[in-house]
Short mmCIF file of C-alpha atoms in Angstrom, two decimals:
data_model
loop_
_atom_site.label_atom_id
_atom_site.label_comp_id
_atom_site.label_asym_id
_atom_site.label_seq_id
_atom_site.Cartn_x
_atom_site.Cartn_y
_atom_site.Cartn_z
CA MET A 1184 128.30 191.80 -110.88
CA ARG A 1185 130.35 194.06 -112.71
CA PRO A 1186 128.68 196.19 -114.96
CA ALA A 1187 129.42 196.54 -118.19
CA ALA A 1188 130.45 199.85 -119.55
CA GLY A 1189 130.87 200.92 -123.60
CA PRO A 1190 132.70 202.36 -125.32
CA TRP A 1191 131.02 206.38 -126.82
CA PRO A 1192 132.22 209.50 -128.98
CA ILE A 1193 133.48 211.01 -126.70
CA ARG A 1194 133.46 215.60 -127.87
CA ILE A 1195 135.89 218.30 -127.02
CA ASP A 1196 133.18 219.63 -124.38
CA ARG A 1197 132.86 216.92 -122.19
CA LEU A 1198 136.57 216.26 -122.48
CA VAL A 1199 136.58 219.39 -120.85
CA ARG A 1200 134.18 218.38 -118.11
CA ALA A 1201 136.06 215.65 -116.91
CA ALA A 1202 139.39 217.07 -117.27
CA PHE A 1203 137.96 219.71 -115.04
CA TRP A 1204 137.15 217.28 -113.22
CA LEU A 1205 139.59 214.97 -112.99
CA ALA A 1206 141.73 218.63 -112.14
CA ALA A 1207 139.68 218.93 -108.62
CA MET A 1208 140.16 215.44 -107.91
CA THR A 1209 143.42 215.42 -107.76
CA LEU A 1210 143.91 218.53 -105.45
CA LEU A 1211 141.54 217.09 -103.33
CA ALA A 1212 143.74 213.99 -102.84
CA GLY A 1213 146.41 215.43 -102.60
CA THR A 1214 148.18 213.40 -105.53
CA PRO A 1215 151.73 213.25 -106.74
CA LEU A 1216 151.87 215.09 -110.04
CA ALA A 1217 151.96 212.07 -112.65
CA ALA A 1218 156.39 212.88 -112.95
CA GLN A 1219 156.33 211.84 -109.40
CA ALA A 1220 155.23 208.53 -109.60
CA PRO A 1221 157.60 205.61 -110.50
CA THR A 1222 158.70 205.57 -113.71
CA GLY A 1223 157.33 202.26 -114.48
CA SER A 1224 153.73 203.53 -113.44
CA LYS A 1225 153.57 206.79 -115.80
CA THR A 1226 151.90 205.10 -118.45
CA ALA A 1227 148.93 202.58 -116.16
CA ILE A 1228 148.47 206.06 -115.17
CA SER A 1229 148.01 207.84 -118.56
CA ALA A 1230 146.05 205.32 -119.64
CA GLY A 1231 143.66 204.94 -116.78
CA ARG A 1232 142.80 208.73 -117.29
CA LYS A 1233 141.88 208.25 -120.79
CA LEU A 1234 139.85 205.47 -120.81
CA GLU A 1235 138.12 207.79 -117.39
CA VAL A 1236 137.49 210.29 -119.30
CA GLY A 1237 136.37 208.78 -121.96
CA ARG A 1238 133.90 206.85 -119.29
CA ARG A 1239 134.37 203.57 -119.43
CA TRP A 1240 134.45 202.77 -115.74
CA THR A 1241 134.83 199.18 -115.48
CA ASP A 1242 137.26 198.97 -118.17
CA ALA A 1243 138.91 201.48 -115.38
CA LEU A 1244 138.17 200.31 -112.57
CA SER A 1245 139.76 196.53 -114.08
CA HIS A 1246 142.87 198.43 -115.31
CA TYR A 1247 143.18 199.98 -111.55
CA GLN A 1248 143.10 197.15 -110.50
CA SER A 1249 145.71 195.98 -111.66
CA ALA A 1250 148.00 198.94 -112.02
CA VAL A 1251 147.37 198.69 -108.42
CA GLU A 1252 148.52 196.07 -107.83
CA LYS A 1253 152.11 196.65 -109.49
CA TRP A 1254 152.55 199.30 -108.32
CA PRO A 1255 150.75 200.01 -104.68
CA ASN A 1256 152.58 202.75 -103.39
CA THR A 1257 151.15 204.67 -106.05
CA ASN A 1258 149.01 207.46 -105.37
CA GLU A 1259 147.52 208.53 -108.14
CA LEU A 1260 146.98 204.70 -108.81
CA LYS A 1261 144.60 204.16 -106.10
CA HIS A 1262 142.82 207.22 -106.67
CA GLY A 1263 142.10 206.41 -109.46
CA LEU A 1264 140.72 203.44 -108.29
CA ARG A 1265 138.29 204.84 -105.39
CA ARG A 1266 137.18 206.98 -108.67
CA SER A 1267 136.71 203.96 -110.72
CA ARG A 1268 134.98 202.11 -108.24
CA ILE A 1269 132.19 204.89 -107.18
CA GLN A 1270 131.34 205.21 -110.84
CA CYS A 1271 130.73 201.44 -111.09
CA GLY A 1272 128.93 201.30 -107.93
CA ILE A 1273 126.69 204.79 -109.99
CA GLN A 1274 126.72 202.49 -112.85
CA HIS A 1275 124.60 199.70 -110.53
CA ARG A 1276 122.53 201.72 -109.32
CA TYR A 1277 121.16 203.01 -112.03
CA ALA A 1278 121.31 199.69 -114.56
CA ASP A 1279 119.67 198.67 -111.08
CA ARG A 1280 115.51 198.50 -112.50
CA SER A 1281 114.26 198.86 -108.69
CA PHE A 1282 115.64 200.72 -107.89
CA ARG A 1283 114.69 203.53 -111.04
CA GLN A 1284 110.86 202.20 -110.39
CA GLN A 1285 111.08 202.16 -105.91
CA LEU A 1286 113.10 205.10 -104.42
CA LEU A 1287 114.10 206.95 -107.98
CA GLY A 1288 110.63 208.74 -107.57
CA LEU A 1289 110.63 208.99 -103.64
CA PRO A 1290 109.12 212.75 -102.07
CA GLN A 1291 112.09 214.47 -100.99
CA ARG A 1292 111.00 214.16 -97.06
CA ASP A 1293 110.72 210.08 -97.67
CA ALA A 1294 114.07 209.46 -99.36
CA ILE A 1295 115.06 211.82 -96.64
CA GLY A 1296 113.52 208.93 -93.63
CA ILE A 1297 115.80 206.19 -95.48
CA PHE A 1298 119.02 208.45 -95.22
CA ASP A 1299 117.93 209.10 -91.38
CA ASP A 1300 116.96 205.38 -90.54
CA LEU A 1301 120.36 204.25 -92.43
CA LEU A 1302 122.57 206.90 -90.15
CA THR A 1303 121.39 206.57 -87.04
CA ARG A 1304 122.35 202.66 -87.78
CA VAL A 1305 125.77 203.28 -89.15
CA ARG A 1306 126.08 205.45 -86.15
CA SER A 1307 124.86 202.83 -83.82
CA SER A 1308 126.13 199.84 -85.28
CA PHE A 1309 128.87 199.75 -87.81
CA VAL A 1310 131.70 198.15 -86.43
CA GLU A 1311 134.23 201.30 -86.04
CA PRO A 1312 132.97 205.01 -84.92
CA ILE A 1313 132.24 207.17 -88.26
CA THR A 1314 132.02 210.82 -87.95
CA LEU A 1315 129.00 212.85 -89.27
CA THR A 1316 131.48 214.58 -90.92
CA SER A 1317 132.92 211.48 -93.30
CA PHE A 1318 129.38 209.84 -94.14
CA ILE A 1319 128.13 213.75 -95.29
CA ALA A 1320 131.50 214.29 -97.22
CA HIS A 1321 131.44 210.69 -98.76
CA GLY A 1322 127.83 211.63 -99.70
CA THR A 1323 128.97 214.98 -101.83
CA GLU A 1324 131.94 212.92 -103.01
CA SER A 1325 129.36 210.83 -105.05
CA LEU A 1326 126.84 214.07 -105.91
CA TYR A 1327 130.28 214.66 -107.58
CA LEU A 1328 131.02 211.83 -109.30
CA SER A 1329 127.47 210.82 -110.80
CA LEU A 1330 127.53 214.25 -112.50
CA ALA A 1331 130.19 213.10 -114.02
CA ASN A 1332 128.71 209.36 -115.20
CA LYS A 1333 126.66 209.43 -119.02
CA ARG A 1334 123.95 206.62 -117.08
CA PHE A 1335 123.07 209.17 -114.11
CA LEU A 1336 122.66 212.30 -116.83
CA GLU A 1337 121.07 210.92 -119.50
CA GLN A 1338 118.07 209.54 -116.30
CA HIS A 1339 117.61 212.96 -114.80
CA LEU A 1340 118.39 215.65 -117.67
CA ILE A 1341 116.53 215.74 -120.90
CA ALA A 1342 119.01 216.16 -123.38
CA GLU A 1343 119.72 219.91 -123.47
CA ARG A 1344 120.53 219.94 -119.84
CA GLN A 1345 122.95 216.62 -121.16
CA ASN A 1346 125.31 219.28 -121.97
CA ASP A 1347 125.14 221.95 -120.78
CA THR A 1348 128.75 222.21 -119.08
CA ASP A 1349 128.63 225.28 -117.93
CA ALA A 1350 125.75 224.54 -115.60
CA ILE A 1351 126.90 220.85 -114.75
CA ALA A 1352 130.74 222.23 -114.46
CA SER A 1353 128.90 225.16 -111.83
CA LEU A 1354 127.17 223.14 -109.84
CA ARG A 1355 130.31 221.01 -109.03
CA ARG A 1356 132.54 223.89 -108.55
CA THR A 1357 129.57 224.96 -105.87
CA LEU A 1358 130.05 221.04 -104.42
CA PHE A 1359 134.15 221.13 -104.18
CA ASN A 1360 133.82 224.67 -102.96
CA LYS A 1361 131.52 224.90 -101.03
CA TYR A 1362 130.47 221.38 -99.16
CA TRP A 1363 133.14 219.61 -99.81
CA ASN A 1364 135.33 217.98 -95.62
CA MET A 1365 132.98 220.13 -94.28
CA PRO A 1366 132.21 219.57 -90.60
CA ILE A 1367 129.49 218.19 -89.71
CA ARG A 1368 128.46 218.32 -85.71
CA SER A 1369 124.93 217.11 -85.55
CA SER A 1370 121.99 215.77 -86.90
CA ALA A 1371 120.07 218.39 -88.11
CA GLU A 1372 123.55 220.23 -89.66
CA ALA A 1373 123.34 216.83 -91.58
CA HIS A 1374 120.27 217.60 -92.77
CA ARG A 1375 120.81 221.31 -93.03
CA VAL A 1376 123.32 220.66 -95.92
CA VAL A 1377 121.65 217.53 -97.59
CA SER A 1378 118.73 220.42 -97.95
CA GLU A 1379 121.57 222.56 -99.30
CA VAL A 1380 122.69 220.32 -101.57
CA CYS A 1381 119.87 219.76 -102.68
CA TYR A 1382 118.03 222.64 -103.56
CA HIS A 1383 121.70 224.33 -105.66
CA SER A 1384 121.22 220.92 -107.88
CA LYS A 1385 117.18 221.09 -108.39
CA THR A 1386 117.77 225.52 -109.72
CA THR A 1387 121.79 224.74 -111.46
CA LEU A 1388 120.30 221.87 -113.07
CA GLY A 1389 117.31 221.00 -112.34
CA LEU A 1390 118.51 217.51 -110.66
CA ARG A 1391 115.32 216.87 -108.20
CA SER A 1392 115.76 215.95 -104.99
CA SER A 1393 115.57 212.38 -104.11
CA ALA A 1394 118.47 211.94 -107.91
CA VAL A 1395 120.73 214.18 -104.53
CA VAL A 1396 119.04 212.80 -100.91
CA LEU A 1397 119.82 209.09 -102.77
CA GLU A 1398 123.29 210.16 -104.02
CA TYR A 1399 123.96 210.86 -99.62
CA VAL A 1400 122.34 206.96 -98.61
CA PHE A 1401 124.11 205.58 -101.19
CA GLY A 1402 127.61 207.31 -101.37
CA GLY A 1403 128.08 208.15 -97.49
CA CYS A 1404 128.24 204.39 -97.71
CA ASN A 1405 131.99 204.60 -99.54
CA ALA A 1406 132.99 205.77 -96.47
CA LEU A 1407 132.26 202.65 -94.34
CA ASP A 1408 134.43 198.82 -95.12
CA ASP A 1409 134.61 197.19 -98.74
CA TYR A 1410 131.91 194.78 -97.48
CA SER A 1411 128.52 197.81 -95.83
CA ALA A 1412 126.61 198.70 -97.97
CA CYS A 1413 123.38 200.27 -98.73
CA LEU A 1414 121.04 197.48 -100.83
CA THR A 1415 117.71 197.64 -103.29
CA PRO A 1416 115.01 196.18 -103.48
CA ASP A 1417 116.52 193.55 -105.75
CA ARG A 1418 120.33 193.63 -104.05
CA TYR A 1419 118.65 192.42 -100.65
CA ALA A 1420 115.29 190.41 -101.64
CA ASP A 1421 118.53 188.65 -104.16
CA LEU A 1422 120.75 188.57 -100.19
CA ASN A 1423 117.75 187.50 -98.59
CA ALA A 1424 116.50 184.34 -100.85
CA ASN A 1425 119.55 183.08 -101.05
CA ILE A 1426 120.47 183.44 -96.90
CA ASP A 1427 117.09 180.77 -97.23
CA GLY A 1428 118.67 178.61 -99.78
CA GLN A 1429 115.59 179.58 -102.52
CA PHE A 1430 114.79 181.68 -104.78
CA VAL A 1431 112.39 181.84 -107.92
CA GLY A 1432 114.87 182.34 -111.70
CA LEU A 1433 116.60 180.73 -114.51
CA GLY A 1434 119.77 179.40 -111.58
CA ILE A 1435 122.27 181.37 -113.47
CA GLU A 1436 124.74 183.30 -112.71
CA ILE A 1437 125.84 186.26 -115.45
CA LYS A 1438 129.01 188.31 -116.15
CA GLY A 1439 128.81 191.23 -118.90
CA GLN A 1440 131.36 191.63 -121.55
CA PRO A 1441 131.17 193.71 -123.60
CA GLY A 1442 130.23 192.84 -126.97
CA HIS A 1443 130.53 188.91 -126.53
CA GLY A 1444 126.84 189.45 -123.84
CA MET A 1445 126.49 187.76 -120.74
CA LEU A 1446 128.73 185.24 -120.07
CA LEU A 1447 127.71 182.03 -118.41
CA ALA A 1448 130.07 182.15 -114.60
CA ASP A 1449 127.73 179.60 -113.28
CA VAL A 1450 125.35 177.29 -113.67
CA LEU A 1451 123.37 175.65 -110.24
CA PRO A 1452 122.86 172.42 -110.70
CA GLY A 1453 119.30 171.63 -111.05
CA SER A 1454 118.23 174.78 -112.35
CA PRO A 1455 116.15 174.75 -114.82
CA ALA A 1456 119.21 176.58 -116.75
CA GLN A 1457 121.18 173.50 -116.62
CA THR A 1458 118.28 171.27 -116.83
CA SER A 1459 117.59 173.15 -120.25
CA GLY A 1460 121.29 172.86 -121.11
CA LEU A 1461 122.97 175.43 -120.20
CA ARG A 1462 126.39 175.57 -119.34
CA ALA A 1463 129.01 177.48 -118.08
CA GLY A 1464 131.44 179.29 -119.71
CA ASP A 1465 127.92 179.61 -122.42
CA HIS A 1466 126.98 183.19 -123.51
CA ILE A 1467 124.24 184.26 -123.71
CA VAL A 1468 123.47 186.66 -126.60
CA ARG A 1469 120.06 187.74 -126.81
CA ILE A 1470 116.53 187.54 -124.05
CA ASP A 1471 112.97 187.65 -125.63
CA GLY A 1472 114.15 188.47 -128.96
CA LYS A 1473 116.05 191.92 -127.55
CA ASP A 1474 120.07 192.08 -128.12
CA CYS A 1475 122.32 191.94 -124.72
CA ARG A 1476 125.77 192.16 -126.34
CA ASN A 1477 126.51 195.77 -124.85
CA LEU A 1478 124.17 195.38 -121.63
CA SER A 1479 125.49 195.38 -117.60
CA THR A 1480 124.65 192.54 -115.90
CA GLU A 1481 121.89 194.19 -114.05
CA GLU A 1482 120.50 195.39 -117.63
CA ALA A 1483 120.02 191.79 -118.27
CA ALA A 1484 119.46 190.82 -114.67
CA GLY A 1485 116.09 192.74 -114.89
CA LEU A 1486 115.54 191.34 -117.96
CA LEU A 1487 116.01 187.72 -116.54
CA LYS A 1488 113.71 188.48 -113.54
CA GLY A 1489 110.32 187.28 -113.72
CA PRO A 1490 107.46 184.78 -111.65
CA VAL A 1491 107.31 181.55 -111.12
CA GLY A 1492 105.93 179.82 -113.86
CA SER A 1493 106.60 182.68 -116.95
CA GLY A 1494 108.45 182.31 -119.60
CA VAL A 1495 111.88 183.44 -121.40
CA THR A 1496 113.57 182.51 -124.59
CA LEU A 1497 116.76 183.20 -124.63
CA GLY A 1498 119.56 183.20 -127.71
CA PHE A 1499 123.26 182.27 -126.91
CA ILE A 1500 126.58 181.17 -129.08
CA ARG A 1501 127.84 177.64 -127.02
CA GLU A 1502 131.84 178.48 -126.01
CA ASN A 1503 134.48 177.69 -129.25
CA THR A 1504 131.06 177.90 -131.46
CA LYS A 1505 130.10 180.99 -133.02
CA ASP A 1506 126.57 180.09 -134.64
CA GLU A 1507 123.35 181.53 -131.88
CA GLN A 1508 121.64 178.26 -130.68
CA ASN A 1509 117.40 179.10 -128.79
CA LEU A 1510 115.80 177.60 -126.14
CA ARG A 1511 113.09 178.01 -124.01
CA ILE A 1512 113.18 178.13 -120.42
CA THR A 1513 110.97 178.38 -117.59
CA ARG A 1514 110.80 180.16 -114.35
CA ARG A 1515 110.37 177.71 -110.93
CA SER A 1516 111.69 177.77 -108.20
CA VAL A 1517 114.86 177.34 -107.26
CA VAL A 1518 117.16 175.15 -103.93
CA ILE A 1519 120.29 176.27 -103.92
CA LYS A 1520 121.91 173.06 -101.63
CA SER A 1521 124.80 173.98 -99.14
CA ILE A 1522 126.56 170.89 -100.53
CA PRO A 1523 125.79 169.62 -104.56
CA LEU A 1524 127.95 166.92 -104.45
CA ALA A 1525 129.09 164.51 -102.18
CA THR A 1526 130.92 161.14 -102.73
CA MET A 1527 133.12 157.90 -101.39
CA LEU A 1528 136.77 158.46 -103.05
CA ASP A 1529 138.40 155.50 -102.00
CA THR A 1530 136.15 152.94 -101.02
CA THR A 1531 139.41 150.97 -99.56
CA ASN A 1532 140.71 153.48 -98.10
CA GLY A 1533 137.89 155.13 -96.46
CA ILE A 1534 138.30 158.38 -97.87
CA GLY A 1535 134.32 161.02 -99.32
CA TYR A 1536 134.37 164.05 -100.64
CA PHE A 1537 131.93 166.87 -100.17
CA GLN A 1538 132.01 170.16 -101.73
CA MET A 1539 130.44 172.74 -99.50
CA THR A 1540 129.38 175.91 -101.43
CA GLY A 1541 127.89 178.48 -99.24
CA PHE A 1542 126.31 178.18 -94.83
CA GLN A 1543 122.91 178.32 -94.95
CA ARG A 1544 120.15 177.90 -93.07
CA GLY A 1545 119.77 174.81 -93.52
CA THR A 1546 123.77 173.61 -94.21
CA ALA A 1547 124.01 171.86 -91.16
CA THR A 1548 121.11 169.21 -91.66
CA GLU A 1549 122.85 168.60 -95.33
CA LEU A 1550 126.18 167.49 -93.39
CA ASP A 1551 124.09 165.31 -91.33
CA ARG A 1552 122.48 163.49 -94.55
CA VAL A 1553 125.98 163.11 -95.97
CA LEU A 1554 128.02 162.06 -92.84
CA ALA A 1555 125.48 159.75 -91.82
CA ASP A 1556 125.35 158.02 -95.46
CA PHE A 1557 129.79 158.55 -95.01
CA ARG A 1558 129.05 156.29 -92.69
CA LYS A 1559 127.61 153.74 -94.12
CA GLN A 1560 129.60 152.84 -95.94
CA GLY A 1561 132.43 153.31 -93.30
CA ALA A 1562 134.33 155.70 -93.85
CA ARG A 1563 136.77 156.93 -92.14
CA ALA A 1564 138.60 160.12 -93.51
CA VAL A 1565 137.11 162.91 -95.67
CA ILE A 1566 138.23 165.75 -97.83
CA TRP A 1567 135.69 168.25 -97.20
CA ASP A 1568 135.18 171.09 -100.17
CA LEU A 1569 135.50 174.71 -99.18
CA ARG A 1570 136.99 176.82 -103.21
CA HIS A 1571 135.03 178.97 -104.35
CA ASN A 1572 133.09 179.29 -101.31
CA PRO A 1573 131.72 182.86 -100.40
CA GLY A 1574 130.80 182.26 -96.96
CA GLY A 1575 127.11 182.64 -95.91
CA LEU A 1576 125.71 182.34 -92.11
CA LEU A 1577 127.95 182.83 -88.87
CA ASP A 1578 125.33 180.56 -87.11
CA ALA A 1579 125.71 178.20 -90.36
CA ALA A 1580 129.44 177.62 -90.01
CA THR A 1581 129.54 177.67 -85.99
CA ASP A 1582 126.87 174.15 -86.60
CA VAL A 1583 128.91 172.89 -88.94
CA LEU A 1584 131.93 173.36 -87.18
CA ASP A 1585 130.46 171.25 -83.54
CA ARG A 1586 129.60 168.56 -85.85
CA PHE A 1587 134.23 167.61 -85.34
CA ILE A 1588 134.81 170.02 -82.85
CA GLY A 1589 134.13 168.45 -79.41
CA ASP A 1590 135.33 171.13 -76.70
CA GLY A 1591 136.90 174.36 -76.57
CA VAL A 1592 135.54 177.81 -78.69
CA LEU A 1593 135.25 177.72 -81.80
CA VAL A 1594 135.09 181.74 -83.11
CA SER A 1595 134.56 184.93 -81.02
CA THR A 1596 133.04 187.73 -82.32
CA ARG A 1597 134.07 191.77 -81.24
CA GLY A 1598 132.13 194.95 -82.07
CA ARG A 1599 130.60 197.94 -80.47
CA THR A 1600 127.52 196.89 -79.26
CA PHE A 1601 127.33 194.35 -76.59
CA ASP A 1602 125.02 191.99 -78.67
CA GLN A 1603 128.28 191.48 -81.46
CA ASN A 1604 130.83 190.57 -78.47
CA ARG A 1605 130.19 186.74 -78.27
CA VAL A 1606 131.92 183.84 -78.25
CA TYR A 1607 130.72 180.30 -79.84
CA ARG A 1608 131.78 177.22 -78.34
CA ALA A 1609 131.77 173.24 -79.32
CA HIS A 1610 129.83 170.70 -77.73
CA ARG A 1611 130.90 167.44 -76.95
CA SER A 1612 127.70 165.36 -77.82
CA GLY A 1613 127.25 163.94 -81.29
CA THR A 1614 131.35 164.86 -82.66
CA SER A 1615 132.52 163.15 -85.65
CA HIS A 1616 136.28 161.66 -84.89
CA ILE A 1617 136.31 161.76 -88.75
CA ARG A 1618 140.03 162.68 -90.25
CA LEU A 1619 139.76 165.66 -92.27
CA ALA A 1620 141.68 167.54 -94.32
CA VAL A 1621 140.26 170.87 -95.79
CA LEU A 1622 141.02 172.27 -99.16
CA THR A 1623 140.61 176.57 -99.31
CA ASP A 1624 141.35 178.71 -102.53
CA GLY A 1625 142.11 182.93 -102.34
CA GLU A 1626 137.69 182.70 -103.25
CA SER A 1627 137.39 180.73 -100.16
CA ALA A 1628 136.12 183.86 -97.51
CA SER A 1629 134.87 184.71 -94.47
CA ALA A 1630 132.17 181.39 -92.63
CA SER A 1631 134.11 179.23 -94.81
CA GLU A 1632 137.22 180.97 -92.77
CA ILE A 1633 136.23 180.44 -89.58
CA VAL A 1634 136.11 177.29 -90.57
CA ALA A 1635 139.89 176.72 -92.11
CA GLY A 1636 141.04 178.46 -88.83
CA ALA A 1637 139.39 176.10 -85.97
CA VAL A 1638 140.40 173.38 -87.94
CA ARG A 1639 144.17 174.32 -87.95
CA ASP A 1640 144.61 175.90 -84.91
CA HIS A 1641 142.36 173.03 -83.15
CA GLY A 1642 144.67 170.71 -84.99
CA ARG A 1643 141.21 168.77 -85.99
CA GLY A 1644 142.72 167.72 -89.76
CA LEU A 1645 144.69 169.53 -92.08
CA VAL A 1646 144.13 173.29 -94.52
CA ILE A 1647 144.77 171.90 -98.36
CA GLY A 1648 145.09 173.85 -101.22
CA ARG A 1649 145.97 178.37 -101.37
CA ARG A 1650 145.94 180.76 -98.86
CA THR A 1651 142.09 182.57 -98.36
CA PHE A 1652 140.12 185.66 -99.36
CA GLY A 1653 141.10 186.88 -95.67
CA LYS A 1654 137.66 188.92 -94.75
CA TRP A 1655 136.93 188.85 -91.27
CA SER A 1656 134.25 190.70 -89.88
CA VAL A 1657 130.53 190.13 -89.61
CA GLN A 1658 127.80 191.94 -91.88
CA SER A 1659 124.60 192.31 -90.86
CA ILE A 1660 121.46 193.00 -92.90
CA PHE A 1661 118.99 195.29 -91.89
CA PRO A 1662 115.58 196.05 -93.70
CA LEU A 1663 114.47 199.67 -94.95
CA ALA A 1664 112.07 201.61 -96.26
CA ARG A 1665 110.72 200.57 -99.13
CA SER A 1666 112.02 197.01 -99.71
CA SER A 1667 115.30 198.31 -99.20
CA GLY A 1668 117.95 197.26 -96.43
CA LEU A 1669 121.37 197.56 -95.13
CA ARG A 1670 124.55 195.23 -95.13
CA LEU A 1671 126.46 196.61 -92.45
CA THR A 1672 129.86 195.56 -90.66
CA THR A 1673 129.13 195.21 -87.10
CA ALA A 1674 132.10 192.94 -85.92
CA LYS A 1675 134.85 191.45 -86.75
CA PHE A 1676 135.47 187.62 -86.06
CA TYR A 1677 138.97 186.33 -84.41
CA SER A 1678 139.31 182.36 -84.45
CA PRO A 1679 140.11 179.97 -81.97
CA ALA A 1680 143.51 181.61 -80.74
CA GLY A 1681 142.45 184.84 -81.01
CA HIS A 1682 144.05 186.00 -84.57
CA ASN A 1683 141.87 188.23 -87.07
CA LEU A 1684 143.18 187.14 -90.41
CA SER A 1685 141.50 190.34 -92.11
CA LYS A 1686 143.63 190.90 -95.65
CA VAL A 1687 145.47 187.94 -94.45
CA GLY A 1688 143.44 184.92 -95.05
CA VAL A 1689 144.18 181.36 -93.55
CA GLN A 1690 147.52 180.19 -94.59
CA PRO A 1691 146.98 176.06 -96.02
CA ASP A 1692 148.92 173.17 -94.21
CA ILE A 1693 150.04 172.54 -97.23
CA THR A 1694 149.64 174.55 -100.66
CA VAL A 1695 149.32 173.23 -104.18
CA ALA A 1696 149.37 174.88 -106.85
CA ALA A 1697 146.91 177.20 -108.11
CA PRO A 1698 144.78 175.88 -111.49
CA LYS A 1699 145.36 177.34 -114.34
CA PRO A 1700 142.95 180.07 -114.93
CA GLN A 1701 138.78 179.68 -116.91
CA ALA A 1702 138.11 183.15 -117.57
CA GLY A 1703 136.25 183.92 -114.85
CA VAL A 1704 134.25 180.48 -116.02
CA TYR A 1705 133.37 178.32 -112.30
CA ARG A 1706 133.79 174.35 -113.77
CA ARG A 1707 131.85 172.64 -110.52
CA PRO A 1708 133.48 169.68 -109.63
CA THR A 1709 132.00 166.67 -110.61
CA ARG A 1710 132.32 163.45 -109.47
CA ASN A 1711 134.39 162.63 -112.88
CA THR A 1712 137.02 165.63 -112.58
CA LEU A 1713 137.81 164.64 -109.47
CA ASP A 1714 140.36 162.09 -110.19
CA GLU A 1715 141.95 165.29 -112.30
CA ASP A 1716 142.20 167.21 -109.03
CA ALA A 1717 145.32 167.98 -108.11
CA ASP A 1718 143.80 169.20 -103.94
CA VAL A 1719 141.77 166.47 -104.53
CA ARG A 1720 144.98 164.73 -105.20
CA LYS A 1721 147.34 165.69 -102.44
CA ALA A 1722 144.59 165.72 -99.69
CA LEU A 1723 144.53 162.07 -101.19
CA GLU A 1724 148.07 160.81 -100.16
CA GLU A 1725 148.20 162.76 -97.28
CA LEU A 1726 144.87 161.03 -95.68
CA ARG A 1727 146.01 157.66 -96.52
CA ALA A 1728 149.68 157.77 -95.91
CA ARG A 1729 148.20 159.13 -92.09
CA LEU A 1730 145.58 155.98 -92.08
CA ALA A 1731 148.19 153.81 -93.12
CA GLY A 1732 150.27 155.47 -89.70
#
């Protein structure tokens, strides 16, 4: 989730430093002056710069994202979006307890070891060739921007040094004038540059070497695509837990909203949070007595973590109320169901419905149980709900598709290494011929798009709803030292007809208008709400017509 950066007083010396940084970034990027931008975007550029000078990175990111959608050809807005995204990444890292406790204290040699392992994997396996020059340049950029980040400075510098604008500006000038886009021809040269930057950072500002090297580790990954990243120990553990479909915790998805607390964007069915009475849309405002209204998402998540059997006391405010309520929840193992809801919607025509929220190791087994139950009830058609499904395991997607497609290609992948080039084919045995209607929306991504693309290309059923997200790439997960990890795009995938719809998405056969936005809250479908669901109603209408014909 994005962390929430609260406003803080702007001093004149900090304003000067931020102005220098903005000017340098303009020189670097070769962006046009605001006066050369389209008239309608000038105000957006000015507003974005004010947010950056105030170091309100989350607000700046949201602002630039909206502005770039309106003026996609304005370079200053695009560069502002990039800066804000990098700054939010720095905020995330330094709010992550595992990053601070397990990585920041590493000796330079151990930090360089992680850097070596990550860079070797990137150069050998990333879907596109990446030069050493590009990777190191992005690390230099990340360190440069971190020197304008309040959280970074507070973590590493005593109060007096945080206000030493001359020293900070001196180090930034060194980075900009000497190392910006410096050609790097070998791993040995990369080591030399990183070591030199460590020396300059130590002598100029007193920065520890691990902080510098880790900006080259995490910041270097900014040279890759949006889906590749170095993972802190906690993020790596969370990702593996999600793949396995089981974790210890409360079973909530939170999003920091400054001044309001942690919005419960989602509450997992059957989780400790749900059984205790928490609902999506509630705001957590206190965790074990600590006010969390202005904490970042990562800071709050750290307070919510704990071992199985331990308890946590939460103060929360129910949606559309003002009074704070309190409850105590015991952390336990939570099993994430891939199919949290399956029901017969129309017993007369034999139409069932199931919602699939992810593709995990046990998804195909869950699906087999659902289909067997539908068969017992005489189902002749099913609505397969993939809305709000961000994807998951590629093998899980092909396993569930194999239940519905009898022969031919399901999906193919193409990457730089031999093991990433593969064609997944259907097996005729055990194929179900039940009619299908697949529901999608803009949150249906990756493995969900594999399913939608195959169903469409094979003419196996209808795709109904909205265009999918457009993430048509494969990520592999690699372990690194100190329990950290690397999520790396290693291949692109293609539909049975040979299409890669990256940044395009699958266009539904029948488009249904999007429902009213829910202000960041995911309202899970229930048996009672399906009757009023426009996508479901349209799917029922189409399936009934086809069954009657």
